[in-house]
Coordinates of C-alpha atoms and ligand atoms in Angstrom, one line a residue:
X1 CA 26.1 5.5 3.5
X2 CA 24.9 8.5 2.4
X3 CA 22.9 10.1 -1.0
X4 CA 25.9 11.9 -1.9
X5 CA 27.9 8.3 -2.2
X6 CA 25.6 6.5 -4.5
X7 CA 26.2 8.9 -6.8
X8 CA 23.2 11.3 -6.9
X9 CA 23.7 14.7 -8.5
X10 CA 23.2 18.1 -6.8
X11 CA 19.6 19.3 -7.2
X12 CA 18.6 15.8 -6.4
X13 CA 21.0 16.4 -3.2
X14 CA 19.7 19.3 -2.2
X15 CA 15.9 18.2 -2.7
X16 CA 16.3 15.3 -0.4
X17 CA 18.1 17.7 2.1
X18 CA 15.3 19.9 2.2
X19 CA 12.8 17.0 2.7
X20 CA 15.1 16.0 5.7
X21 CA 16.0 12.2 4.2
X22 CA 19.4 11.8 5.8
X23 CA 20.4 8.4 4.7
X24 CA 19.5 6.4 2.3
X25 CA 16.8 3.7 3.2
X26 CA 17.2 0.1 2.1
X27 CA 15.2 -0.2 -0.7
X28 CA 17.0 3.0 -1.9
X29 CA 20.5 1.9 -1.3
X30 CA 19.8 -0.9 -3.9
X31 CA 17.4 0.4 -6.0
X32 CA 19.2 3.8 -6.7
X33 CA 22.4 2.5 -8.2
X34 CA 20.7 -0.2 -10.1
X35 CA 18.0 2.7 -11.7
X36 CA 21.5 4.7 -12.7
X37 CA 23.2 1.5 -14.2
X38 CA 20.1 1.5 -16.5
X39 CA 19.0 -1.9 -15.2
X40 CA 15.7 -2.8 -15.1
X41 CA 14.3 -4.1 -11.9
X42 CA 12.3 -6.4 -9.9
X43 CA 11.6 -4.8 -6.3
X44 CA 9.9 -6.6 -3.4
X45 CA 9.5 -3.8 -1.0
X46 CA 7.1 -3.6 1.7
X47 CA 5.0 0.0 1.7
X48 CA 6.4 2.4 3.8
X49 CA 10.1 1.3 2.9
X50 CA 10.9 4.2 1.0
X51 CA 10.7 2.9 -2.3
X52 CA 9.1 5.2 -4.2
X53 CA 12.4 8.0 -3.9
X54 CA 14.1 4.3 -4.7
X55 CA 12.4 4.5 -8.3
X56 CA 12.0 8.4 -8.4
X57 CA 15.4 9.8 -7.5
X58 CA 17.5 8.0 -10.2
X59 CA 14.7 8.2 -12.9
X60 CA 14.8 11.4 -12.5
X61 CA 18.4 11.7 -13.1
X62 CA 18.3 9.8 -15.7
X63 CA 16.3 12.2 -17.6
X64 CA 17.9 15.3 -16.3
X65 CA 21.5 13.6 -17.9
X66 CA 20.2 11.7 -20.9
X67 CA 17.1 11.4 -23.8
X68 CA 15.7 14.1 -25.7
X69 CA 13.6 17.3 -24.5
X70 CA 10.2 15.9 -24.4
X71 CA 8.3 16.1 -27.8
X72 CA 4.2 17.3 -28.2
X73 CA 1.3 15.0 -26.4
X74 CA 4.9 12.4 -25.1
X75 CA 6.1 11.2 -21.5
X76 CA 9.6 9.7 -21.6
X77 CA 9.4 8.6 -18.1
X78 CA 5.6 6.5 -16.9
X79 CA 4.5 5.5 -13.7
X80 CA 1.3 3.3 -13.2
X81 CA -0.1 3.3 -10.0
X82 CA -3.0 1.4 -9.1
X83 CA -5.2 3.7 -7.6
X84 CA -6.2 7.2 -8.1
X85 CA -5.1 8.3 -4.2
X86 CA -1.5 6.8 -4.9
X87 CA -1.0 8.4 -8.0
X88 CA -1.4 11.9 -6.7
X89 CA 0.5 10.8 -3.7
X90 CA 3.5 9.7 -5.6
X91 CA 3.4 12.7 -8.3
X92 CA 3.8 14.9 -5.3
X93 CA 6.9 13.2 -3.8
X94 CA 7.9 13.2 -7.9
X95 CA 7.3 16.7 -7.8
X96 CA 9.1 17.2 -4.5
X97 CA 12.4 15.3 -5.3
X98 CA 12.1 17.3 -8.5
X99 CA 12.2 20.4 -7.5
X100 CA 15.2 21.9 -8.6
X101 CA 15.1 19.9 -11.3
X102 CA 14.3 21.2 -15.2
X103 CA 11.8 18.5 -15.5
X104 CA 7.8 18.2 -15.8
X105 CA 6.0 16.0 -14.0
X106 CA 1.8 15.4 -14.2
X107 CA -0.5 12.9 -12.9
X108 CA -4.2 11.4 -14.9
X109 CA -6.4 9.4 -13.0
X110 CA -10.0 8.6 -14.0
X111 CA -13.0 9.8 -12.1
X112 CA -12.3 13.0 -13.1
X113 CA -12.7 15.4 -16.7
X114 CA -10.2 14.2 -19.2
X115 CA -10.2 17.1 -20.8
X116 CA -8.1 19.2 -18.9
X117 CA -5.4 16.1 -19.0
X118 CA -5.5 15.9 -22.7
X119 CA -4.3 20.0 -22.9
X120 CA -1.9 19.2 -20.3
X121 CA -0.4 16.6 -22.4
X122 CA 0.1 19.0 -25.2
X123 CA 3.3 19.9 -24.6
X124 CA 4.2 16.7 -23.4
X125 CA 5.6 15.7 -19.8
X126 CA 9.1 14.1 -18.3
X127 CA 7.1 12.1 -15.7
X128 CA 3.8 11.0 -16.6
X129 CA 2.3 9.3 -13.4
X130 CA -1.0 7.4 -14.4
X131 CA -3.9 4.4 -13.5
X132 CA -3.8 2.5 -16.2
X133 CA -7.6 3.1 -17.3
X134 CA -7.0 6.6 -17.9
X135 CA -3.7 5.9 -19.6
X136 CA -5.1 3.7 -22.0
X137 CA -8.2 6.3 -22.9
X138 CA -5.8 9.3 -23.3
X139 CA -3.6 7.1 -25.3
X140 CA -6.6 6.2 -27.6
X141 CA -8.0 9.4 -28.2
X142 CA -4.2 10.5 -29.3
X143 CA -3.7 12.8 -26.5
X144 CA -0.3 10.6 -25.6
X145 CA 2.2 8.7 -27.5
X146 CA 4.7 6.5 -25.9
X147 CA 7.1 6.4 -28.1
X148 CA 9.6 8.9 -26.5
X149 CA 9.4 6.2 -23.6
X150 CA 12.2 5.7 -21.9
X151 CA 11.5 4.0 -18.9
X152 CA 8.0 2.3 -17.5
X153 CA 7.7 2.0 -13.1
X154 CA 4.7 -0.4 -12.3
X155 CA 4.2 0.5 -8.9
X156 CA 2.6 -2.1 -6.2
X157 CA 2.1 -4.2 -9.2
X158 CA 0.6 -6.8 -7.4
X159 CA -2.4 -4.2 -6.3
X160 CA -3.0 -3.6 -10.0
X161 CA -3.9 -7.3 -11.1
X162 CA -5.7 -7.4 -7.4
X163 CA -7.5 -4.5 -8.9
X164 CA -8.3 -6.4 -12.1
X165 CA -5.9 -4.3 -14.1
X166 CA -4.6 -7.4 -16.3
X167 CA -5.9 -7.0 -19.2
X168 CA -5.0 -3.2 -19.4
X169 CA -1.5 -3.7 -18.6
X170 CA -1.6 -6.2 -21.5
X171 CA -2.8 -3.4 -23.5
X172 CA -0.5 -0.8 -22.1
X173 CA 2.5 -3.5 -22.7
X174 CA 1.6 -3.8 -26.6
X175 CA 1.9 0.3 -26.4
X176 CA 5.5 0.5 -25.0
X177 CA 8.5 1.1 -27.2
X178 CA 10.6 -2.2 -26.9
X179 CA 13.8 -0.4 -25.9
X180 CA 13.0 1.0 -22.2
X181 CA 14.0 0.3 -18.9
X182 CA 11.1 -1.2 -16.5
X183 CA 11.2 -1.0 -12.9
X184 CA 8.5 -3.4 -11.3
X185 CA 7.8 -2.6 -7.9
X186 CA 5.5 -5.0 -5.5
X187 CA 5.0 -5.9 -1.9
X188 CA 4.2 -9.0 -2.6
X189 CA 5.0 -11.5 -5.1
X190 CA 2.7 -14.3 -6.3
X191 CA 3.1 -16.1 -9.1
X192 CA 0.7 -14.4 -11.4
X193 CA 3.2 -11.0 -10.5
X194 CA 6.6 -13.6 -11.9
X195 CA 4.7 -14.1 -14.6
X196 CA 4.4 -10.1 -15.4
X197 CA 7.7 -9.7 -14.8
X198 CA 8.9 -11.8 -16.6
X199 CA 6.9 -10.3 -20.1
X200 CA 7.9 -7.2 -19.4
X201 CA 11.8 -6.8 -17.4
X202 CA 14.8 -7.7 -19.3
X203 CA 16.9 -9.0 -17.3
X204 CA 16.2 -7.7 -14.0
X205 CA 18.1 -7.3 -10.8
X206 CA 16.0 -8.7 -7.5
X207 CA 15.7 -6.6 -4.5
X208 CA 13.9 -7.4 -1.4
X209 CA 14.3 -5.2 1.6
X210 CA 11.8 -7.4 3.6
X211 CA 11.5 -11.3 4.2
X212 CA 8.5 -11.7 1.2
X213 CA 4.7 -11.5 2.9
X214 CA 5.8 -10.8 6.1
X215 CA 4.4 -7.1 7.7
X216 CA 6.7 -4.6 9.2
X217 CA 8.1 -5.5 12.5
X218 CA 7.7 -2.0 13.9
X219 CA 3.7 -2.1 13.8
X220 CA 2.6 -4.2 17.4
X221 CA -0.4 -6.3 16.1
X222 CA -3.2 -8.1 18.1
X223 CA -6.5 -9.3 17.9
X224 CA -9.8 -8.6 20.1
X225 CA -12.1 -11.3 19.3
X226 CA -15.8 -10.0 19.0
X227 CA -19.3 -11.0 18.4
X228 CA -20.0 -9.4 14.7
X229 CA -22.9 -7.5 16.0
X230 CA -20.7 -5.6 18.9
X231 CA -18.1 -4.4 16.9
X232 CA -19.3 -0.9 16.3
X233 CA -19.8 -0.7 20.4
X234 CA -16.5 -2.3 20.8
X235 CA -14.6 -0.2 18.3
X236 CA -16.1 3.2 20.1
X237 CA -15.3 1.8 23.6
X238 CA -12.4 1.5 22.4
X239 CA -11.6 4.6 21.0
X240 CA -12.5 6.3 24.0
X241 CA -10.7 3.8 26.7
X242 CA -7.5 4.3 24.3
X243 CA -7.9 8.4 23.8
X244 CA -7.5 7.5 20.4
X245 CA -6.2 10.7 18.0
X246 CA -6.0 9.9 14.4
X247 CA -7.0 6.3 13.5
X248 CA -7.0 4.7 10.2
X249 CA -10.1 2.0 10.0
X250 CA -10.7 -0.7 7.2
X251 CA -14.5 -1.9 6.3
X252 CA -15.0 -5.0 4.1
X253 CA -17.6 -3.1 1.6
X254 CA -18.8 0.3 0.9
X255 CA -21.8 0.1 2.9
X256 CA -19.6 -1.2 5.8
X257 CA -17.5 1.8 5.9
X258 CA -21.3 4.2 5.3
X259 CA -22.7 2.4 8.0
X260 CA -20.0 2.8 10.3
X261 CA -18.7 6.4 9.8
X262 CA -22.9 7.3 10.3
X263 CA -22.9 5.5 13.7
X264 CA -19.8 7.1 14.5
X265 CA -20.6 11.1 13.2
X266 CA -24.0 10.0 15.3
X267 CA -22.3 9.6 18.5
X268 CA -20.8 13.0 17.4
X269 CA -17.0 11.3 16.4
X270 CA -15.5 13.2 14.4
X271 CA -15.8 10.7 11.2
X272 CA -15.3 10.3 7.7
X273 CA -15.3 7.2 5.1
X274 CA -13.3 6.8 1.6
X275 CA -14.2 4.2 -0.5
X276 CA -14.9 3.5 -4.4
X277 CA -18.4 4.7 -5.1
X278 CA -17.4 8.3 -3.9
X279 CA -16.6 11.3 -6.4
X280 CA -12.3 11.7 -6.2
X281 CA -12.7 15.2 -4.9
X282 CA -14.7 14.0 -1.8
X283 CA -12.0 11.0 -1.7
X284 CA -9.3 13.5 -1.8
X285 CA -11.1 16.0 0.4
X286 CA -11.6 13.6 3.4
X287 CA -8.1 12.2 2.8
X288 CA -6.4 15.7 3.0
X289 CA -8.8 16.4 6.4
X290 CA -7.6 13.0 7.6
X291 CA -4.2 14.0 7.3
X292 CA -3.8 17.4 8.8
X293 CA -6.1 16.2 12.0
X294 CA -9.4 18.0 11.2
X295 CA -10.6 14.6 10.6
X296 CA -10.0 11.8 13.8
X297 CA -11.3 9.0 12.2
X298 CA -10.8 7.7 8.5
X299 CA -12.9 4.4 7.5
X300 CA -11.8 3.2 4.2
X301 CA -12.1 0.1 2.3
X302 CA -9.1 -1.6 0.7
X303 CA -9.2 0.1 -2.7
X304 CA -9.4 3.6 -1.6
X305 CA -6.9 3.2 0.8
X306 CA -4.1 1.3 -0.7
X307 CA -0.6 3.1 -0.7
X308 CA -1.9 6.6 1.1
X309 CA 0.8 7.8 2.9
X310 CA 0.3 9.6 6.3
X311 CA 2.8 11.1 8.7
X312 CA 3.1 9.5 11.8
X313 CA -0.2 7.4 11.7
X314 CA -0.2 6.0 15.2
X315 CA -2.7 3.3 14.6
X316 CA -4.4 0.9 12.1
X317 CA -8.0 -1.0 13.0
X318 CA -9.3 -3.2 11.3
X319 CA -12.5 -3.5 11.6
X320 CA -13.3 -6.4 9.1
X321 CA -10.3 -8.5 8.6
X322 CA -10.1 -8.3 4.6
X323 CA -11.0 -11.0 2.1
X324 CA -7.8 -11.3 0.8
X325 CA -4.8 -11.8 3.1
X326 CA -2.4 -9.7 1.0
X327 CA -4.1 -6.9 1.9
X328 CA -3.7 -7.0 5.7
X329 CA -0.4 -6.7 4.9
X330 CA -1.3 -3.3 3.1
X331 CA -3.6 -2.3 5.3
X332 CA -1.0 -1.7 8.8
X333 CA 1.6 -0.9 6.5
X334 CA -0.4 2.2 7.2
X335 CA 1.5 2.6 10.7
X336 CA 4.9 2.0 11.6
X337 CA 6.7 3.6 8.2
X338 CA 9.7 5.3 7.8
X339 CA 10.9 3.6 10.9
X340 CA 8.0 4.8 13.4
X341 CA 6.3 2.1 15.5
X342 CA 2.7 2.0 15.1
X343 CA 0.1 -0.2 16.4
X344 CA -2.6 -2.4 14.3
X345 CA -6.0 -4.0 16.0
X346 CA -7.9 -6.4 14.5
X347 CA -11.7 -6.9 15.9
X348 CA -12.5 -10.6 14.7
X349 CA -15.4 -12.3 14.8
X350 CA -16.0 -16.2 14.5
X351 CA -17.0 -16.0 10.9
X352 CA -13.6 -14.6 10.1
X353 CA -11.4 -17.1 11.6
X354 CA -10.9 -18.6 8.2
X355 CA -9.5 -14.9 7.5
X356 CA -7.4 -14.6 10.5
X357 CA -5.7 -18.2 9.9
X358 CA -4.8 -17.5 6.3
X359 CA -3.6 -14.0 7.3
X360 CA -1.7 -15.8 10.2
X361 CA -0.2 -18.2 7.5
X362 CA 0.5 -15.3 5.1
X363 CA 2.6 -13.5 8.0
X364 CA 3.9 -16.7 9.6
X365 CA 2.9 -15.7 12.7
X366 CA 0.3 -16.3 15.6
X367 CA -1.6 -13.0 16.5
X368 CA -1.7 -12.3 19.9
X369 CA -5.2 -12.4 21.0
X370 CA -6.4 -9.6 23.8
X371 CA -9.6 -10.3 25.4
X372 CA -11.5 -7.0 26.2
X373 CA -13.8 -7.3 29.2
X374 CA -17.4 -7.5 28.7
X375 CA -17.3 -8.0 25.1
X376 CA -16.0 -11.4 25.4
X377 CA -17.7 -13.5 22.0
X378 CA -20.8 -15.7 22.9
X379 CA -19.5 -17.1 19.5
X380 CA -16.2 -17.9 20.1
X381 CA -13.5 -17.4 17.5
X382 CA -11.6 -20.7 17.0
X383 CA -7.7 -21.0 17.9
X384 CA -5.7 -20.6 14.7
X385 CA -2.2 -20.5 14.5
X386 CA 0.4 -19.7 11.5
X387 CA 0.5 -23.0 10.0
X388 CA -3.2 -22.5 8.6
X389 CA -4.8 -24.4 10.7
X390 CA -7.5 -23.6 12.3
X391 CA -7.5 -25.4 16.0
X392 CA -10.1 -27.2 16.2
X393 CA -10.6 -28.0 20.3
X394 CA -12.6 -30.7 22.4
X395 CA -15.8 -28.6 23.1
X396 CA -15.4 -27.0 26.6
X397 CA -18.3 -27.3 29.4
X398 CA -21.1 -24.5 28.6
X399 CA -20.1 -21.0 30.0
X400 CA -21.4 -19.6 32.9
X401 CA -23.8 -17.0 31.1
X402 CA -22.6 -13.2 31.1
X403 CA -25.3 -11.7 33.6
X404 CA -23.4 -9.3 36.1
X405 CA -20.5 -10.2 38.0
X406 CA -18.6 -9.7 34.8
X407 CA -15.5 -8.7 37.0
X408 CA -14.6 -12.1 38.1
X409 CA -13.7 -13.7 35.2
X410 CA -10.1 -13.4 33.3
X411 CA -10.8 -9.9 31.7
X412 CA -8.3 -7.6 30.6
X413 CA -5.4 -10.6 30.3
X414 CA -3.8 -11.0 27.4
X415 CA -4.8 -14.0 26.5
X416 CA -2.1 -15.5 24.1
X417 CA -2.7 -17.9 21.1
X418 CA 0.8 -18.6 20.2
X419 CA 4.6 -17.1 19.9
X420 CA 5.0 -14.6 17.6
X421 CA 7.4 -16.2 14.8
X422 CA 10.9 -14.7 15.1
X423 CA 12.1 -11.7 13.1
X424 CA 13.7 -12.9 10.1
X425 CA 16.6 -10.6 8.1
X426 CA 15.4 -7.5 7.0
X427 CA 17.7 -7.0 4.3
X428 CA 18.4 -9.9 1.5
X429 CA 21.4 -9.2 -1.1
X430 CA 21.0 -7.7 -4.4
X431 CA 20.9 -10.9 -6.7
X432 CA 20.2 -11.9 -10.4
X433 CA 16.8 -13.8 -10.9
X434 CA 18.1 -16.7 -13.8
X435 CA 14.2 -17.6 -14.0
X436 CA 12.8 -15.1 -16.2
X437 CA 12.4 -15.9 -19.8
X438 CA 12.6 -12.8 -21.2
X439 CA 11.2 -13.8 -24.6
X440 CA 11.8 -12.3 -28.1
X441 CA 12.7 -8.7 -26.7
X442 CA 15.5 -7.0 -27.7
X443 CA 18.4 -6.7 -25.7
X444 CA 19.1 -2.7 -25.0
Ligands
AMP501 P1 7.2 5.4 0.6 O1 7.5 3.9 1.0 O2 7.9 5.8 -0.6 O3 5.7 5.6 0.6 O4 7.8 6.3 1.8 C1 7.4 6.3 3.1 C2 7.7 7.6 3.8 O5 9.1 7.6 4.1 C3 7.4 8.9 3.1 O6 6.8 9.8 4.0 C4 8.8 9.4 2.7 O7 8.8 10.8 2.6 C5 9.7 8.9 3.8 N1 11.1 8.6 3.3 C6 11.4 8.0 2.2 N2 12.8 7.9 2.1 C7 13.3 8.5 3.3 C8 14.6 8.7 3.8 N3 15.7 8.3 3.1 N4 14.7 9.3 5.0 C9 13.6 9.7 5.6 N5 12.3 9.5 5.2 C10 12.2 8.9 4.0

């Protein structure tokens, strides 16, 4: 299959030429006729699938072929993104797919003057890409009007009510025209994510590219089990053993990532942390270092990270197992995308097991467990496995203690837990969800 066959005009053609996208990725294959046909959508598509040339390329034919020239302070064409990182990420692949394209495209994001984004508006803009806070302001203070709407993209829906983003997306929901299209993009689906889809799509077509909550096959996962107070030494003897490059790390909490990017610019590692309670220019500044290699090591916690983007990332650590098991998911989606294989290391300690079981149940699989020598846990991390249990074992005679002679014992084995659950499908059928009650709205 190729771009040319699904019906794509020729600016589009050429943009994706010129970005090198040969064939269409799964997500696209579906997603792009369905966006033409007007439909409006319901996509479970893991990060790194592609998906967001899925919703942009046909949008933006869409409004290259049909609607009105864009009127004063209007969008006809909104995309909410959860954060502010993955907002300006996908505005530039907008602005990249768009570029022979008559169209204008702009991204507003909080944390930053409004000002400027209210003159932007002025004329209006084709593509409007947006966190939903900031929406919400510019539309109160009658910089934006949504009535030239013509279609609404929720991206990584599930992030935004993660994010606490309900009640604004009630808000925006009351603000939309009633005729649009909706495209309602997730990783995962829970049932509080049905439940927003099924207020706001009409009649949507289903896709899922990947078997739901399971992470991409082409990222090699394991766990080294840790006692919580080594994992800063473990983590650097680790880097080092592994020549590590360009390495992606997760904390559970803003002084997590401080404390460790200190230790590590203190060992003079060339270190930097994103997280929530920094200004978006240093966010964006340590992320744009990050990704052209000035930058080796990235620590981040979930909400600064979510969605970025980066070439080639080779490897994902985390070095706190997140909260919620979703996010793991998120988080070594990192590595492995567009089809590259990419590796993700978990260091867990025994007050995370609870953590690793439910993120084991989440992915239906076991995670293979590799002891490092010499930083083998006094407190050991219980067996789990991927039906949520947490192993409990008959308590084993007391270990020798760890003084010297640390050679003898099994170090450096791979010391499995479990079988990795077999690979399901990768690719389910486009079909109709019957489920959704799509309530009083209109049909278009
Ligand atoms: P996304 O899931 O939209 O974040 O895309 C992940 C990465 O895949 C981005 O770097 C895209 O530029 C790239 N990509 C998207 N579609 C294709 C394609 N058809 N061929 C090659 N690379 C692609």
């Amino acid at each position: 299959m190729t771009f040319a066959t699904l019906g794509l005009i020729e600016p589009l053609l050429r943009a994706l030429e010129t970005l090198g996208y040969q064939t269409p990725t799964p997500v696209q294959a579906q997603a792009i006729p369905a966006v033409l046909a007007g439909r409006d959508l319901m996509a479970a598509a893991q990060t790194g699938t592609g998906k967001t040339a899925g919703f942009a390329v046909p949008l933006l034919q869409l409004l290259t072929m049909e609607g009105p020239k864009v009127a004063a302070n209007s969008a006809r064409a909104l995309i909410l993104c959860p954060t502010r990182e993955l907002a300006e990420q996908v505005h530039a692949s907008v602005a990249e797919y768009a570029q022979n394209l008559p169209l204008t495209t702009y991204a507003v994001y909080g944390g930053v003057s409004i000002n400027p984004q209210m003159m932007k508006l002025r004329k209006g803009v084709d593509i409007l890409v947006a966190t939903p806070g900031r929406l919400i302001d510019l539309f109160r203070q009658n910089a934006l009007k949504l009535n030239q709407l013509q279609t609404l993209v929720l991206d990584e829906a599930d992030r935004m009510l993660d994010l606490g983003f309900s009640e604004e997306l009630a808000n925006i929901y009351r603000m939309l025209p009633k005729k649009r299209q909706t495209l309602l993009f997730s990783a995962t689906f829970s049932d509080e994510i049905r439940t927003l889809a099924g207020q706001m799509l009409n009649d949507p077509l289903s896709i899922e590219v990947s078997p739901r909550n399971v992470a991409a096959n082409t990222v090699k996962q394991w766990v080294v089990p840790v006692d919580k107070k080594r994992k800063p030494e473990l983590f650097v003897h680790l880097m080092r053993k592994g020549r590590w490059k360009q390495v992606l790390v997760f904390a559970k909490t803003r002084n997590g990532v401080d404390a460790l990017v200190d230790k590590l610019q203190g060992l003079g590692i060339n270190a930097d942390g994103i997280h929530g309670d920094k200004p978006q220019a240093t966010r964006q500044r340590a992320l744009d270092r990050f990704k052209s290699s000035e930058v080796q090591i990235l620590v981040a916690t979930d909400v600064a990270a979510r969605g970025l983007d980066i070439e080639d990332l080779p490897l994902v650590v985390n070095f706190d197992l997140p909260i919620v098991a979703e996010d793991y998911i998120h988080r070594i989606g990192r590595t492995g995308r567009a089809g590259n294989t990419g590796e993700a290391i978990s260091l867990v300690c025994a007050d995370e097991v609870n953590m690793l079981s439910a993120i084991e149940m989440l992915t239906r699989q076991t995670l293979t467990r590799k002891m490092e020598p010499d930083f083998e846990p006094e407190h050991r991390v219980p067996d789990t496995d991927a039906s949520g249990q947490v192993v409990k074992k008959p308590k084993k005679p007391k270990k020798p203690k760890a003084s010297g002679g640390g050679g003898k014992r099994n170090l450096g084995k791979w010391v499995d837990s479990g079988d990795v659950a077999p690979a399901e499908p990768s690719i389910k059928p486009v079909r109709k969800v019957p489920v959704f009650n799509t309530g009083p709205r209109k049909k278009k």
